[in-house]
PDB file of C-alpha atoms in Angstrom:
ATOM      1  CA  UNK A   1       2.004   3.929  15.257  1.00 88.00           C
ATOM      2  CA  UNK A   2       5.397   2.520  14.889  1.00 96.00           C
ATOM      3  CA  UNK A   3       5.207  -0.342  12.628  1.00 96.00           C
ATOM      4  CA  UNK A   4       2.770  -3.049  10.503  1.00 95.00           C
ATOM      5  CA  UNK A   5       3.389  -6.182   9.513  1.00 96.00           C
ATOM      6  CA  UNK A   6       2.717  -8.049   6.258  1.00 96.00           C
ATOM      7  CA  UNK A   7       3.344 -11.585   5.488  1.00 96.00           C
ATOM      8  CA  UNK A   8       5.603 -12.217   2.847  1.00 96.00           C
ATOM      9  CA  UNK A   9       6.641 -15.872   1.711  1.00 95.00           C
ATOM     10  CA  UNK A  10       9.462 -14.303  -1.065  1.00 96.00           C
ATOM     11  CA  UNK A  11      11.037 -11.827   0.939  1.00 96.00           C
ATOM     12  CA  UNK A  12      12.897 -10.847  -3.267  1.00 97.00           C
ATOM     13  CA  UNK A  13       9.418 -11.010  -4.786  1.00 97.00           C
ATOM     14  CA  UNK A  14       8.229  -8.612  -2.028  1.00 97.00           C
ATOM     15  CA  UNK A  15      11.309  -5.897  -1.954  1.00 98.00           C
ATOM     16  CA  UNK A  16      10.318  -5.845  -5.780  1.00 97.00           C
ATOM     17  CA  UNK A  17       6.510  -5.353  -5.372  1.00 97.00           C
ATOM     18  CA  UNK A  18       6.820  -2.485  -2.860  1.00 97.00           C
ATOM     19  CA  UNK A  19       9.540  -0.961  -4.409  1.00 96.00           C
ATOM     20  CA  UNK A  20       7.336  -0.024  -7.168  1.00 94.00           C
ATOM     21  CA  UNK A  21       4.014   0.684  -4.888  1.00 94.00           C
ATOM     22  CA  UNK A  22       5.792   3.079  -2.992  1.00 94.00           C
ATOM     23  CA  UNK A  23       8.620   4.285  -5.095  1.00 93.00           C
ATOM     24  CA  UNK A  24      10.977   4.061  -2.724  1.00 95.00           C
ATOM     25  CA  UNK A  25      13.995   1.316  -1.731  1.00 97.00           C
ATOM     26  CA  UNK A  26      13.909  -1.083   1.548  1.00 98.00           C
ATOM     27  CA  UNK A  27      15.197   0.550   4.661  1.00 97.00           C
ATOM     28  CA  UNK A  28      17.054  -2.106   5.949  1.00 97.00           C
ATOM     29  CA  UNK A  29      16.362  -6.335   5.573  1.00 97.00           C
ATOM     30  CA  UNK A  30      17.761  -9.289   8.115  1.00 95.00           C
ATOM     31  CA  UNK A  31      17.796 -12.390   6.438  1.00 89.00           C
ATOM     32  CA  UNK A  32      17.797 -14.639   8.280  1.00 89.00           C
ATOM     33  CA  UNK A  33      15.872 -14.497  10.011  1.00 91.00           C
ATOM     34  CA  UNK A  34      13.564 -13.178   6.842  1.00 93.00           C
ATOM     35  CA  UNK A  35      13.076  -9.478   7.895  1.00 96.00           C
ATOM     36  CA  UNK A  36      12.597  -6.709   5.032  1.00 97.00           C
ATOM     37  CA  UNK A  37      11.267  -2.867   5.913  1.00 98.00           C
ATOM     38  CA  UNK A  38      10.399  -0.193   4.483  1.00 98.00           C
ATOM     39  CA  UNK A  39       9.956   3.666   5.977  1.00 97.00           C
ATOM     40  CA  UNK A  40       6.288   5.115   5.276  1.00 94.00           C
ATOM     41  CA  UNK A  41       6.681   8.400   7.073  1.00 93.00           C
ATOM     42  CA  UNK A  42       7.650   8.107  10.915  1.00 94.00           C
ATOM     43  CA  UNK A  43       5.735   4.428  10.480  1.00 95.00           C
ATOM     44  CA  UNK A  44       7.597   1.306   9.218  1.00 96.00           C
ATOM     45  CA  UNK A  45       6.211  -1.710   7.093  1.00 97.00           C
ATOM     46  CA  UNK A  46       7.841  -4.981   8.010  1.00 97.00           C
ATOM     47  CA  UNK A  47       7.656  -7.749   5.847  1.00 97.00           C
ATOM     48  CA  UNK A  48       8.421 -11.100   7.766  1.00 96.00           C
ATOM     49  CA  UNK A  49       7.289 -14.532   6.892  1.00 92.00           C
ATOM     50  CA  UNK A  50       6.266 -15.430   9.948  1.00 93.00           C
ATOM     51  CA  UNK A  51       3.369 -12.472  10.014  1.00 95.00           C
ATOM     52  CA  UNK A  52      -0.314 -13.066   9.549  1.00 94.00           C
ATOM     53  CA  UNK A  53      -1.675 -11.678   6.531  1.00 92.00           C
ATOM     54  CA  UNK A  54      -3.451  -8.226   7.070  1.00 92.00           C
ATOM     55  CA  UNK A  55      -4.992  -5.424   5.579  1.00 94.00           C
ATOM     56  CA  UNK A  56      -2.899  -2.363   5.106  1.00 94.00           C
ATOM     57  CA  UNK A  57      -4.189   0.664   3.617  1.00 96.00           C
ATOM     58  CA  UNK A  58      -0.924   2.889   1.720  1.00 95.00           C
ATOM     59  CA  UNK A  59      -1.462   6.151   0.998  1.00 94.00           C
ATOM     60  CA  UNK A  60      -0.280   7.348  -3.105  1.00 95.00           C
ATOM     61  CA  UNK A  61      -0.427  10.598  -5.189  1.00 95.00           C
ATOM     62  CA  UNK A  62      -3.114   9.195  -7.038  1.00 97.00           C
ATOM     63  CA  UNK A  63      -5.149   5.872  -6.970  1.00 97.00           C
ATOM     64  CA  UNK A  64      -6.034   6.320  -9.969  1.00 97.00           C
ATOM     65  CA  UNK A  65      -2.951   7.068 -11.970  1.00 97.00           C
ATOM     66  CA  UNK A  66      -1.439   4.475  -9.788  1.00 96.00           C
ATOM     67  CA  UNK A  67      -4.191   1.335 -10.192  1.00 97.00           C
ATOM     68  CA  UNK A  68      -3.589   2.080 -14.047  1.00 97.00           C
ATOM     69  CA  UNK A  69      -0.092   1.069 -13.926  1.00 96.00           C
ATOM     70  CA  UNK A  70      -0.474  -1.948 -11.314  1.00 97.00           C
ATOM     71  CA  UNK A  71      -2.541  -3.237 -14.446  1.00 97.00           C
ATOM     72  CA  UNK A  72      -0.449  -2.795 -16.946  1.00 97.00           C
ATOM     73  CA  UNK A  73       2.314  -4.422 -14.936  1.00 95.00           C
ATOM     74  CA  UNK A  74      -0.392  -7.504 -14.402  1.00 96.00           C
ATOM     75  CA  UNK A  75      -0.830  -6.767 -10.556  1.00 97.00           C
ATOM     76  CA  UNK A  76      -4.572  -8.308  -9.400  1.00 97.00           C
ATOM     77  CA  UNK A  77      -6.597  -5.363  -9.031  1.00 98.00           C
ATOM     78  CA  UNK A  78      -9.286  -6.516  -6.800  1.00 98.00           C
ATOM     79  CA  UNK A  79     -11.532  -3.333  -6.231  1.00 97.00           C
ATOM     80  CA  UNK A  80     -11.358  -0.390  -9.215  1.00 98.00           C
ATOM     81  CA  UNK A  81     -10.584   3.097  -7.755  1.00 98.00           C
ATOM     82  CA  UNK A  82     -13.623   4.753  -6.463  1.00 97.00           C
ATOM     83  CA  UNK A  83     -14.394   7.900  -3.945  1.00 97.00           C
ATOM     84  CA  UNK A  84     -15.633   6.338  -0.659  1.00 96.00           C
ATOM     85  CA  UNK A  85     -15.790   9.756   1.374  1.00 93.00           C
ATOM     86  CA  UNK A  86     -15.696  13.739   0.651  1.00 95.00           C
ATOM     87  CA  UNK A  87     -14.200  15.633   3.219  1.00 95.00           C
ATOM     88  CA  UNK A  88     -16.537  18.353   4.298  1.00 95.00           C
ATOM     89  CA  UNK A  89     -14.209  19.054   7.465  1.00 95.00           C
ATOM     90  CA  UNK A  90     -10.501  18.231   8.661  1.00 94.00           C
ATOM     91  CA  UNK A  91     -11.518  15.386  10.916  1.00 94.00           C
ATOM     92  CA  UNK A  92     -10.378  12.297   8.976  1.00 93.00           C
ATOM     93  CA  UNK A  93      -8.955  14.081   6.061  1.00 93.00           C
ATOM     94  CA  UNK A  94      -8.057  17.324   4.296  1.00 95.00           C
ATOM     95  CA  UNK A  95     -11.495  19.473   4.049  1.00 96.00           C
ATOM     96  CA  UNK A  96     -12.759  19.702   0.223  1.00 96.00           C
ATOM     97  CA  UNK A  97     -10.878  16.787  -0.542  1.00 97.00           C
ATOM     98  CA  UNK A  98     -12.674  13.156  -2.067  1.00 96.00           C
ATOM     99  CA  UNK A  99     -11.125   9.803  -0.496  1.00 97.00           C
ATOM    100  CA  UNK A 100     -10.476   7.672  -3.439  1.00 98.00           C
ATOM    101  CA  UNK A 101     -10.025   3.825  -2.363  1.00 98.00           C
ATOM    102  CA  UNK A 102      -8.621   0.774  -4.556  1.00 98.00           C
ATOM    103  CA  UNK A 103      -7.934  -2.782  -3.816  1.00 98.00           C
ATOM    104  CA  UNK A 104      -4.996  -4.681  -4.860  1.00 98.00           C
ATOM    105  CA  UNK A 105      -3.152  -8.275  -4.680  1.00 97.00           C
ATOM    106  CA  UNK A 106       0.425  -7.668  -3.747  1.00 97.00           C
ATOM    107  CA  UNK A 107       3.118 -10.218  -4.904  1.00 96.00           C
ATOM    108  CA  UNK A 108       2.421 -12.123  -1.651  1.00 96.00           C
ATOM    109  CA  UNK A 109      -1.513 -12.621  -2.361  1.00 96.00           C
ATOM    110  CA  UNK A 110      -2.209 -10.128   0.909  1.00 96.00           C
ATOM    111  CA  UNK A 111      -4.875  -7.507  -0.058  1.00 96.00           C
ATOM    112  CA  UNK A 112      -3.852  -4.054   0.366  1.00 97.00           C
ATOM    113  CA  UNK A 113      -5.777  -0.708   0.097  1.00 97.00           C
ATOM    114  CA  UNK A 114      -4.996   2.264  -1.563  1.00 97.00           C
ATOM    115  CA  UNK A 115      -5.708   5.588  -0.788  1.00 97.00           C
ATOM    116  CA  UNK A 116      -5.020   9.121  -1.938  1.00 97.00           C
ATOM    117  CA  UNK A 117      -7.180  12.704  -1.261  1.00 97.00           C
ATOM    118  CA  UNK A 118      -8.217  14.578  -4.348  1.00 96.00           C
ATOM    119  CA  UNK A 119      -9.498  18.095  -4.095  1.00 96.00           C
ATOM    120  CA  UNK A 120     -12.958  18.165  -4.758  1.00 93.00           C
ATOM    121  CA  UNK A 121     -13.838  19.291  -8.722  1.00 81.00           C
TER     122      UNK A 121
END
């Protein structure tokens, strides 16, 4: 996969939001004509007013950890962190790991996933 794209009406607001989610700075922004990315391994995120709103699902250390501090900075958690899948196997995941899934409101109102592996205790 090369890129997603998320709408974004404050393209500012945005660059702030995942900034913090993913601890890293935009890779490169065009405005005009309202353009803002950011590198997630060999796959970028694109920001663009102009997108539909979709559901992306980021990958962090921890949901947990990471859900905890989205609250305290007054982000919209919309689903609590929970396991949704152990990993007996490689196929979709590291073997003897749990899945652990949250939901969250970015600063644009999209909903976006969370997701980290946990070994299993």
């Amino acid at each position: 996969m090369a890129q997603v794209a998320q709408h974004a009406d404050d393209l500012d607001r945005a660059a702030a939001f995942y900034r913090d989610l993913l601890g890293a700075e935009p890779a490169g922004r065009f405005d005009p004509p309202g353009l803002l990315f950011f590198r997630l391994g060999p796959t970028r995120l694109l920001l663009e007013r102009s997108a539909p709103s979709s559901l992306v699902y980021l990958q962090v250390p921890d949901v947990r950890t990471r859900v905890e501090e989205l609250r305290a900075r007054g982000v919209v958690i919309e689903g609590d962190p929970h396991v949704i899948f152990r990993h007996d196997d490689a196929a979709l995941g590291p073997a003897g790991h749990d899945e652990w899934q949250a939901f969250v409101r970015d600063s644009e109102g999209n909903l976006v996933g969370l997701v980290s592996h946990q070994p299993v205790a």
